[in-house]
PDB file of C-alpha atoms in Angstrom:
ATOM      1  CA  LYS A   1     124.458 106.457 127.398  1.00  0.00           C
ATOM      2  CA  GLN A   2     124.515 109.485 129.662  1.00  0.00           C
ATOM      3  CA  GLU A   3     127.951 110.679 130.687  1.00  0.00           C
ATOM      4  CA  VAL A   4     128.853 113.590 132.900  1.00  0.00           C
ATOM      5  CA  THR A   5     132.390 114.924 133.209  1.00  0.00           C
ATOM      6  CA  GLN A   6     133.901 117.430 135.598  1.00  0.00           C
ATOM      7  CA  ILE A   7     137.305 118.938 134.917  1.00  0.00           C
ATOM      8  CA  PRO A   8     139.522 119.621 136.782  1.00  0.00           C
ATOM      9  CA  ALA A   9     139.272 116.931 139.448  1.00  0.00           C
ATOM     10  CA  ALA A  10     140.811 119.309 141.976  1.00  0.00           C
ATOM     11  CA  LEU A  11     141.742 122.950 142.282  1.00  0.00           C
ATOM     12  CA  SER A  12     143.159 125.270 144.889  1.00  0.00           C
ATOM     13  CA  VAL A  13     142.543 129.015 145.065  1.00  0.00           C
ATOM     14  CA  PRO A  14     143.395 131.817 147.517  1.00  0.00           C
ATOM     15  CA  GLU A  15     140.591 133.218 149.604  1.00  0.00           C
ATOM     16  CA  GLY A  16     138.625 135.944 147.836  1.00  0.00           C
ATOM     17  CA  GLU A  17     139.170 134.616 144.346  1.00  0.00           C
ATOM     18  CA  ASN A  18     136.153 133.644 142.256  1.00  0.00           C
ATOM     19  CA  LEU A  19     135.645 129.926 141.632  1.00  0.00           C
ATOM     20  CA  VAL A  20     134.618 128.541 138.246  1.00  0.00           C
ATOM     21  CA  LEU A  21     133.609 124.878 138.139  1.00  0.00           C
ATOM     22  CA  ASN A  22     132.829 123.093 134.891  1.00  0.00           C
ATOM     23  CA  CYS A  23     130.456 120.263 134.051  1.00  0.00           C
ATOM     24  CA  SER A  24     129.961 118.585 130.669  1.00  0.00           C
ATOM     25  CA  PHE A  25     127.138 116.239 129.751  1.00  0.00           C
ATOM     26  CA  THR A  26     126.285 114.228 126.655  1.00  0.00           C
ATOM     27  CA  ASP A  27     122.493 113.979 126.800  1.00  0.00           C
ATOM     28  CA  SER A  28     120.850 117.078 125.335  1.00  0.00           C
ATOM     29  CA  ALA A  29     117.424 115.775 126.405  1.00  0.00           C
ATOM     30  CA  ILE A  30     118.103 116.385 130.073  1.00  0.00           C
ATOM     31  CA  TYR A  31     115.289 117.321 132.477  1.00  0.00           C
ATOM     32  CA  ASN A  32     117.513 119.421 134.717  1.00  0.00           C
ATOM     33  CA  LEU A  33     121.038 119.899 135.992  1.00  0.00           C
ATOM     34  CA  GLN A  34     121.679 119.909 139.709  1.00  0.00           C
ATOM     35  CA  TRP A  35     124.779 121.062 141.586  1.00  0.00           C
ATOM     36  CA  PHE A  36     125.686 119.573 144.953  1.00  0.00           C
ATOM     37  CA  ARG A  37     128.301 120.109 147.620  1.00  0.00           C
ATOM     38  CA  GLN A  38     129.781 117.233 149.595  1.00  0.00           C
ATOM     39  CA  ASP A  39     131.951 117.587 152.678  1.00  0.00           C
ATOM     40  CA  PRO A  40     134.260 114.656 153.559  1.00  0.00           C
ATOM     41  CA  GLY A  41     132.305 111.623 154.737  1.00  0.00           C
ATOM     42  CA  LYS A  42     128.989 113.444 154.493  1.00  0.00           C
ATOM     43  CA  GLY A  43     125.916 113.364 152.307  1.00  0.00           C
ATOM     44  CA  LEU A  44     125.161 115.735 149.453  1.00  0.00           C
ATOM     45  CA  THR A  45     123.811 119.240 149.930  1.00  0.00           C
ATOM     46  CA  SER A  46     121.784 120.599 147.038  1.00  0.00           C
ATOM     47  CA  LEU A  47     123.095 123.984 145.902  1.00  0.00           C
ATOM     48  CA  LEU A  48     121.209 124.840 142.736  1.00  0.00           C
ATOM     49  CA  LEU A  49     118.859 123.195 140.274  1.00  0.00           C
ATOM     50  CA  ILE A  50     118.618 124.506 136.726  1.00  0.00           C
ATOM     51  CA  GLN A  51     115.619 123.360 134.759  1.00  0.00           C
ATOM     52  CA  SER A  52     116.267 122.418 131.146  1.00  0.00           C
ATOM     53  CA  SER A  53     114.189 125.413 130.037  1.00  0.00           C
ATOM     54  CA  GLN A  54     116.364 127.822 132.027  1.00  0.00           C
ATOM     55  CA  ARG A  55     119.737 129.354 131.188  1.00  0.00           C
ATOM     56  CA  GLU A  56     120.903 130.153 134.706  1.00  0.00           C
ATOM     57  CA  GLN A  57     120.032 130.080 138.385  1.00  0.00           C
ATOM     58  CA  THR A  58     121.370 132.181 141.247  1.00  0.00           C
ATOM     59  CA  SER A  59     121.511 131.810 145.011  1.00  0.00           C
ATOM     60  CA  GLY A  60     123.585 134.239 147.046  1.00  0.00           C
ATOM     61  CA  ARG A  61     127.228 133.999 145.945  1.00  0.00           C
ATOM     62  CA  LEU A  62     126.415 131.065 143.669  1.00  0.00           C
ATOM     63  CA  ASN A  63     125.428 131.278 140.022  1.00  0.00           C
ATOM     64  CA  ALA A  64     125.013 128.344 137.679  1.00  0.00           C
ATOM     65  CA  SER A  65     124.544 128.453 133.927  1.00  0.00           C
ATOM     66  CA  LEU A  66     123.251 125.822 131.522  1.00  0.00           C
ATOM     67  CA  ASP A  67     123.947 125.536 127.800  1.00  0.00           C
ATOM     68  CA  LYS A  68     122.218 122.478 126.383  1.00  0.00           C
ATOM     69  CA  SER A  69     123.501 123.038 122.851  1.00  0.00           C
ATOM     70  CA  SER A  70     127.104 122.672 123.972  1.00  0.00           C
ATOM     71  CA  GLY A  71     126.348 120.226 126.793  1.00  0.00           C
ATOM     72  CA  ARG A  72     127.879 122.413 129.476  1.00  0.00           C
ATOM     73  CA  SER A  73     127.044 123.836 132.861  1.00  0.00           C
ATOM     74  CA  THR A  74     129.214 126.159 134.925  1.00  0.00           C
ATOM     75  CA  LEU A  75     129.011 126.924 138.623  1.00  0.00           C
ATOM     76  CA  TYR A  76     130.427 130.272 139.714  1.00  0.00           C
ATOM     77  CA  ILE A  77     131.174 130.975 143.362  1.00  0.00           C
ATOM     78  CA  ALA A  78     131.980 134.606 144.018  1.00  0.00           C
ATOM     79  CA  ALA A  79     134.536 135.774 146.575  1.00  0.00           C
ATOM     80  CA  SER A  80     135.499 132.311 147.797  1.00  0.00           C
ATOM     81  CA  GLN A  81     135.945 131.615 151.511  1.00  0.00           C
ATOM     82  CA  PRO A  82     137.751 128.787 153.335  1.00  0.00           C
ATOM     83  CA  GLY A  83     134.311 127.411 154.250  1.00  0.00           C
ATOM     84  CA  ASP A  84     133.705 126.803 150.538  1.00  0.00           C
ATOM     85  CA  SER A  85     136.312 124.041 150.593  1.00  0.00           C
ATOM     86  CA  ALA A  86     134.488 120.847 149.639  1.00  0.00           C
ATOM     87  CA  THR A  87     133.815 118.570 146.673  1.00  0.00           C
ATOM     88  CA  TYR A  88     131.333 119.941 144.166  1.00  0.00           C
ATOM     89  CA  LEU A  89     129.304 117.517 142.076  1.00  0.00           C
ATOM     90  CA  CYS A  90     127.040 118.135 139.130  1.00  0.00           C
ATOM     91  CA  ALA A  91     124.320 115.704 138.139  1.00  0.00           C
ATOM     92  CA  GLU A  92     122.149 115.387 135.070  1.00  0.00           C
ATOM     93  CA  GLY A  93     118.503 114.636 135.801  1.00  0.00           C
ATOM     94  CA  ALA A  94     116.612 112.247 133.554  1.00  0.00           C
ATOM     95  CA  ALA A  95     113.409 110.247 133.420  1.00  0.00           C
ATOM     96  CA  GLY A  96     112.476 108.242 136.474  1.00  0.00           C
ATOM     97  CA  ASN A  97     114.292 110.711 138.722  1.00  0.00           C
ATOM     98  CA  LYS A  98     117.627 109.149 137.822  1.00  0.00           C
ATOM     99  CA  LEU A  99     120.648 111.367 138.392  1.00  0.00           C
ATOM    100  CA  THR A 100     123.903 110.753 136.528  1.00  0.00           C
ATOM    101  CA  PHE A 101     126.810 112.281 138.404  1.00  0.00           C
ATOM    102  CA  GLY A 102     130.143 113.667 137.339  1.00  0.00           C
ATOM    103  CA  GLY A 103     133.256 112.667 139.233  1.00  0.00           C
ATOM    104  CA  GLY A 104     133.321 115.913 141.178  1.00  0.00           C
ATOM    105  CA  THR A 105     135.793 118.766 141.621  1.00  0.00           C
ATOM    106  CA  ARG A 106     137.590 118.942 144.954  1.00  0.00           C
ATOM    107  CA  VAL A 107     138.064 122.575 145.932  1.00  0.00           C
ATOM    108  CA  LEU A 108     140.485 123.976 148.488  1.00  0.00           C
ATOM    109  CA  VAL A 109     140.244 127.648 149.387  1.00  0.00           C
ATOM    110  CA  LYS A 110     143.408 128.779 151.160  1.00  0.00           C
ATOM    111  CA  PRO A 111     143.153 131.527 153.816  1.00  0.00           C
TER     112      PRO A 111
ATOM    113  CA  LYS B   1     110.809 120.455 157.946  1.00  0.00           C
ATOM    114  CA  ALA B   2     113.073 117.530 158.735  1.00  0.00           C
ATOM    115  CA  GLY B   3     115.460 116.391 156.031  1.00  0.00           C
ATOM    116  CA  VAL B   4     116.098 112.926 154.675  1.00  0.00           C
ATOM    117  CA  THR B   5     117.181 110.538 157.405  1.00  0.00           C
ATOM    118  CA  GLN B   6     119.098 107.300 157.026  1.00  0.00           C
ATOM    119  CA  THR B   7     119.756 104.572 159.558  1.00  0.00           C
ATOM    120  CA  PRO B   8     122.089 103.225 160.632  1.00  0.00           C
ATOM    121  CA  ARG B   9     124.858 105.703 159.923  1.00  0.00           C
ATOM    122  CA  TYR B  10     127.616 103.109 160.140  1.00  0.00           C
ATOM    123  CA  LEU B  11     127.677  99.353 159.638  1.00  0.00           C
ATOM    124  CA  ILE B  12     130.400  96.744 159.746  1.00  0.00           C
ATOM    125  CA  LYS B  13     129.632  93.345 158.259  1.00  0.00           C
ATOM    126  CA  THR B  14     131.582  90.328 157.081  1.00  0.00           C
ATOM    127  CA  ARG B  15     131.565  88.712 153.674  1.00  0.00           C
ATOM    128  CA  GLY B  16     128.532  86.555 152.998  1.00  0.00           C
ATOM    129  CA  GLN B  17     126.262  88.356 155.414  1.00  0.00           C
ATOM    130  CA  GLN B  18     123.300  90.451 154.382  1.00  0.00           C
ATOM    131  CA  VAL B  19     122.393  93.990 155.389  1.00  0.00           C
ATOM    132  CA  THR B  20     119.318  96.220 155.385  1.00  0.00           C
ATOM    133  CA  LEU B  21     119.529  99.999 155.206  1.00  0.00           C
ATOM    134  CA  SER B  22     116.652 102.361 155.895  1.00  0.00           C
ATOM    135  CA  CYS B  23     115.695 105.745 154.478  1.00  0.00           C
ATOM    136  CA  SER B  24     112.946 108.127 155.569  1.00  0.00           C
ATOM    137  CA  PRO B  25     112.192 110.821 152.967  1.00  0.00           C
ATOM    138  CA  ILE B  26     111.225 114.404 153.585  1.00  0.00           C
ATOM    139  CA  SER B  27     107.604 114.611 154.676  1.00  0.00           C
ATOM    140  CA  GLY B  28     105.346 114.682 151.615  1.00  0.00           C
ATOM    141  CA  HIS B  29     107.980 113.343 149.229  1.00  0.00           C
ATOM    142  CA  ARG B  30     106.917 110.206 147.441  1.00  0.00           C
ATOM    143  CA  SER B  31     109.979 109.302 145.394  1.00  0.00           C
ATOM    144  CA  VAL B  32     113.032 107.675 146.966  1.00  0.00           C
ATOM    145  CA  SER B  33     116.225 106.859 145.080  1.00  0.00           C
ATOM    146  CA  TRP B  34     119.320 104.989 146.225  1.00  0.00           C
ATOM    147  CA  TYR B  35     122.936 105.586 145.210  1.00  0.00           C
ATOM    148  CA  GLN B  36     126.246 103.889 145.932  1.00  0.00           C
ATOM    149  CA  GLN B  37     129.366 106.021 146.306  1.00  0.00           C
ATOM    150  CA  THR B  38     132.852 104.528 146.137  1.00  0.00           C
ATOM    151  CA  PRO B  39     136.241 106.173 145.543  1.00  0.00           C
ATOM    152  CA  GLY B  40     136.730 104.215 142.324  1.00  0.00           C
ATOM    153  CA  GLN B  41     133.286 104.420 140.708  1.00  0.00           C
ATOM    154  CA  GLY B  42     131.933 107.627 142.174  1.00  0.00           C
ATOM    155  CA  LEU B  43     128.176 107.960 142.631  1.00  0.00           C
ATOM    156  CA  GLN B  44     126.112 105.314 140.880  1.00  0.00           C
ATOM    157  CA  PHE B  45     122.354 104.985 140.687  1.00  0.00           C
ATOM    158  CA  LEU B  46     120.923 101.836 142.270  1.00  0.00           C
ATOM    159  CA  PHE B  47     117.135 102.174 141.966  1.00  0.00           C
ATOM    160  CA  GLU B  48     114.178 104.470 142.416  1.00  0.00           C
ATOM    161  CA  TYR B  49     110.812 103.882 144.043  1.00  0.00           C
ATOM    162  CA  PHE B  50     107.590 105.792 143.709  1.00  0.00           C
ATOM    163  CA  SER B  51     104.275 104.783 145.260  1.00  0.00           C
ATOM    164  CA  GLU B  52     105.779 101.485 146.430  1.00  0.00           C
ATOM    165  CA  THR B  53     106.842 100.550 142.874  1.00  0.00           C
ATOM    166  CA  GLN B  54     110.374 100.250 141.572  1.00  0.00           C
ATOM    167  CA  ARG B  55     110.387 102.280 138.388  1.00  0.00           C
ATOM    168  CA  ASN B  56     114.032 102.474 137.528  1.00  0.00           C
ATOM    169  CA  LYS B  57     117.044 100.277 138.219  1.00  0.00           C
ATOM    170  CA  GLY B  58     120.747 100.803 137.722  1.00  0.00           C
ATOM    171  CA  ASN B  59     123.314  98.291 136.576  1.00  0.00           C
ATOM    172  CA  PHE B  60     123.790  96.342 139.798  1.00  0.00           C
ATOM    173  CA  PRO B  61     123.484  92.605 140.459  1.00  0.00           C
ATOM    174  CA  GLY B  62     120.332  91.075 141.876  1.00  0.00           C
ATOM    175  CA  ARG B  63     121.940  90.935 145.324  1.00  0.00           C
ATOM    176  CA  PHE B  64     120.877  94.560 145.617  1.00  0.00           C
ATOM    177  CA  SER B  65     117.171  94.970 146.206  1.00  0.00           C
ATOM    178  CA  GLY B  66     114.825  97.417 147.789  1.00  0.00           C
ATOM    179  CA  ARG B  67     111.283  98.235 148.654  1.00  0.00           C
ATOM    180  CA  GLN B  68     109.118 101.179 149.569  1.00  0.00           C
ATOM    181  CA  PHE B  69     106.354 101.246 152.131  1.00  0.00           C
ATOM    182  CA  SER B  70     103.005 103.029 152.013  1.00  0.00           C
ATOM    183  CA  ASN B  71     104.423 105.896 154.124  1.00  0.00           C
ATOM    184  CA  SER B  72     107.167 106.363 151.467  1.00  0.00           C
ATOM    185  CA  ARG B  73     109.922 105.068 153.736  1.00  0.00           C
ATOM    186  CA  SER B  74     112.305 102.822 151.857  1.00  0.00           C
ATOM    187  CA  GLU B  75     114.719 100.030 152.626  1.00  0.00           C
ATOM    188  CA  MET B  76     117.473  98.542 150.565  1.00  0.00           C
ATOM    189  CA  ASN B  77     118.931  95.107 151.109  1.00  0.00           C
ATOM    190  CA  VAL B  78     122.240  93.665 150.027  1.00  0.00           C
ATOM    191  CA  SER B  79     122.603  89.909 150.298  1.00  0.00           C
ATOM    192  CA  THR B  80     125.762  87.808 150.251  1.00  0.00           C
ATOM    193  CA  LEU B  81     128.012  90.783 150.907  1.00  0.00           C
ATOM    194  CA  GLU B  82     131.288  91.114 149.036  1.00  0.00           C
ATOM    195  CA  LEU B  83     134.319  93.233 149.903  1.00  0.00           C
ATOM    196  CA  GLY B  84     133.512  95.481 146.943  1.00  0.00           C
ATOM    197  CA  ASP B  85     130.171  96.413 148.484  1.00  0.00           C
ATOM    198  CA  SER B  86     131.980  98.618 150.991  1.00  0.00           C
ATOM    199  CA  ALA B  87     130.700 102.082 150.187  1.00  0.00           C
ATOM    200  CA  LEU B  88     128.677 105.061 151.280  1.00  0.00           C
ATOM    201  CA  TYR B  89     125.023 104.390 150.458  1.00  0.00           C
ATOM    202  CA  LEU B  90     122.968 107.507 149.934  1.00  0.00           C
ATOM    203  CA  CYS B  91     119.277 107.924 149.513  1.00  0.00           C
ATOM    204  CA  ALA B  92     117.509 110.883 147.991  1.00  0.00           C
ATOM    205  CA  SER B  93     113.916 111.990 148.075  1.00  0.00           C
ATOM    206  CA  SER B  94     111.929 114.201 145.762  1.00  0.00           C
ATOM    207  CA  LEU B  95     108.416 115.509 145.629  1.00  0.00           C
ATOM    208  CA  TRP B  96     107.302 114.236 142.252  1.00  0.00           C
ATOM    209  CA  GLY B  97     107.750 110.977 140.495  1.00  0.00           C
ATOM    210  CA  ASP B  98     107.523 111.953 136.864  1.00  0.00           C
ATOM    211  CA  GLY B  99     110.923 113.534 136.323  1.00  0.00           C
ATOM    212  CA  ARG B 100     109.647 117.078 136.064  1.00  0.00           C
ATOM    213  CA  GLU B 101     112.183 119.772 135.329  1.00  0.00           C
ATOM    214  CA  ARG B 102     111.850 121.327 138.765  1.00  0.00           C
ATOM    215  CA  ASN B 103     111.994 118.024 140.646  1.00  0.00           C
ATOM    216  CA  GLU B 104     114.878 118.779 142.992  1.00  0.00           C
ATOM    217  CA  GLN B 105     116.379 115.858 144.855  1.00  0.00           C
ATOM    218  CA  PHE B 106     117.509 116.020 148.481  1.00  0.00           C
ATOM    219  CA  PHE B 107     120.004 113.615 149.949  1.00  0.00           C
ATOM    220  CA  GLY B 108     120.392 112.056 153.361  1.00  0.00           C
ATOM    221  CA  PRO B 109     123.677 111.790 155.305  1.00  0.00           C
ATOM    222  CA  GLY B 110     124.316 108.267 154.052  1.00  0.00           C
ATOM    223  CA  THR B 111     125.106 104.902 155.594  1.00  0.00           C
ATOM    224  CA  ARG B 112     128.771 103.923 155.626  1.00  0.00           C
ATOM    225  CA  LEU B 113     128.999 100.161 155.050  1.00  0.00           C
ATOM    226  CA  THR B 114     132.268  98.355 155.637  1.00  0.00           C
ATOM    227  CA  VAL B 115     132.555  94.710 154.593  1.00  0.00           C
ATOM    228  CA  LEU B 116     135.411  92.763 156.173  1.00  0.00           C
TER     229      LEU B 116
END
């Protein structure tokens, strides 16, 4: 059974500090790992997708790594801003386009 | 290019009623998946459709059903509503249907269902 875990469930950082968000998964045969952002009451915004054959993916201030052997992915957000406050979710992609989600990390960036 | 759209955005129903939610995928996308999000259970996979066929189903009772039309638009239906069905229902679309590594999924804004 696929399981995805995100620890911590919440964290608070001062503006300008780098954010490090962790995601653990149990299925080494994943197709991909996708990171999303969710603002309160809203849908999910795709941030980055890392294919199983890749080790990392970058977009602007965001960088995500993937280590299948240890079952871990990490999302780095450089120089955090108050606008980065949101819940960040990781999801493991499998056959049939099924995504298995972690519980999310709620981030608060204080001005 | 327009994103994934879902209608209605908000719904209030009473126990025992049924409800139909609609999802229009990004133009050209042929796969549509549905998810339920609740504070207690998080995001859970309901089902996925590709070329009008349900290919994958999550662990939900038969009261939850769906379909996909030839233009890739999808609907999901929940019959005999229960209080526990109150949730944010999200749909996602993707270009391919074979779970390719680069098959990124894009989500709509969701439909907030409240069952009284």
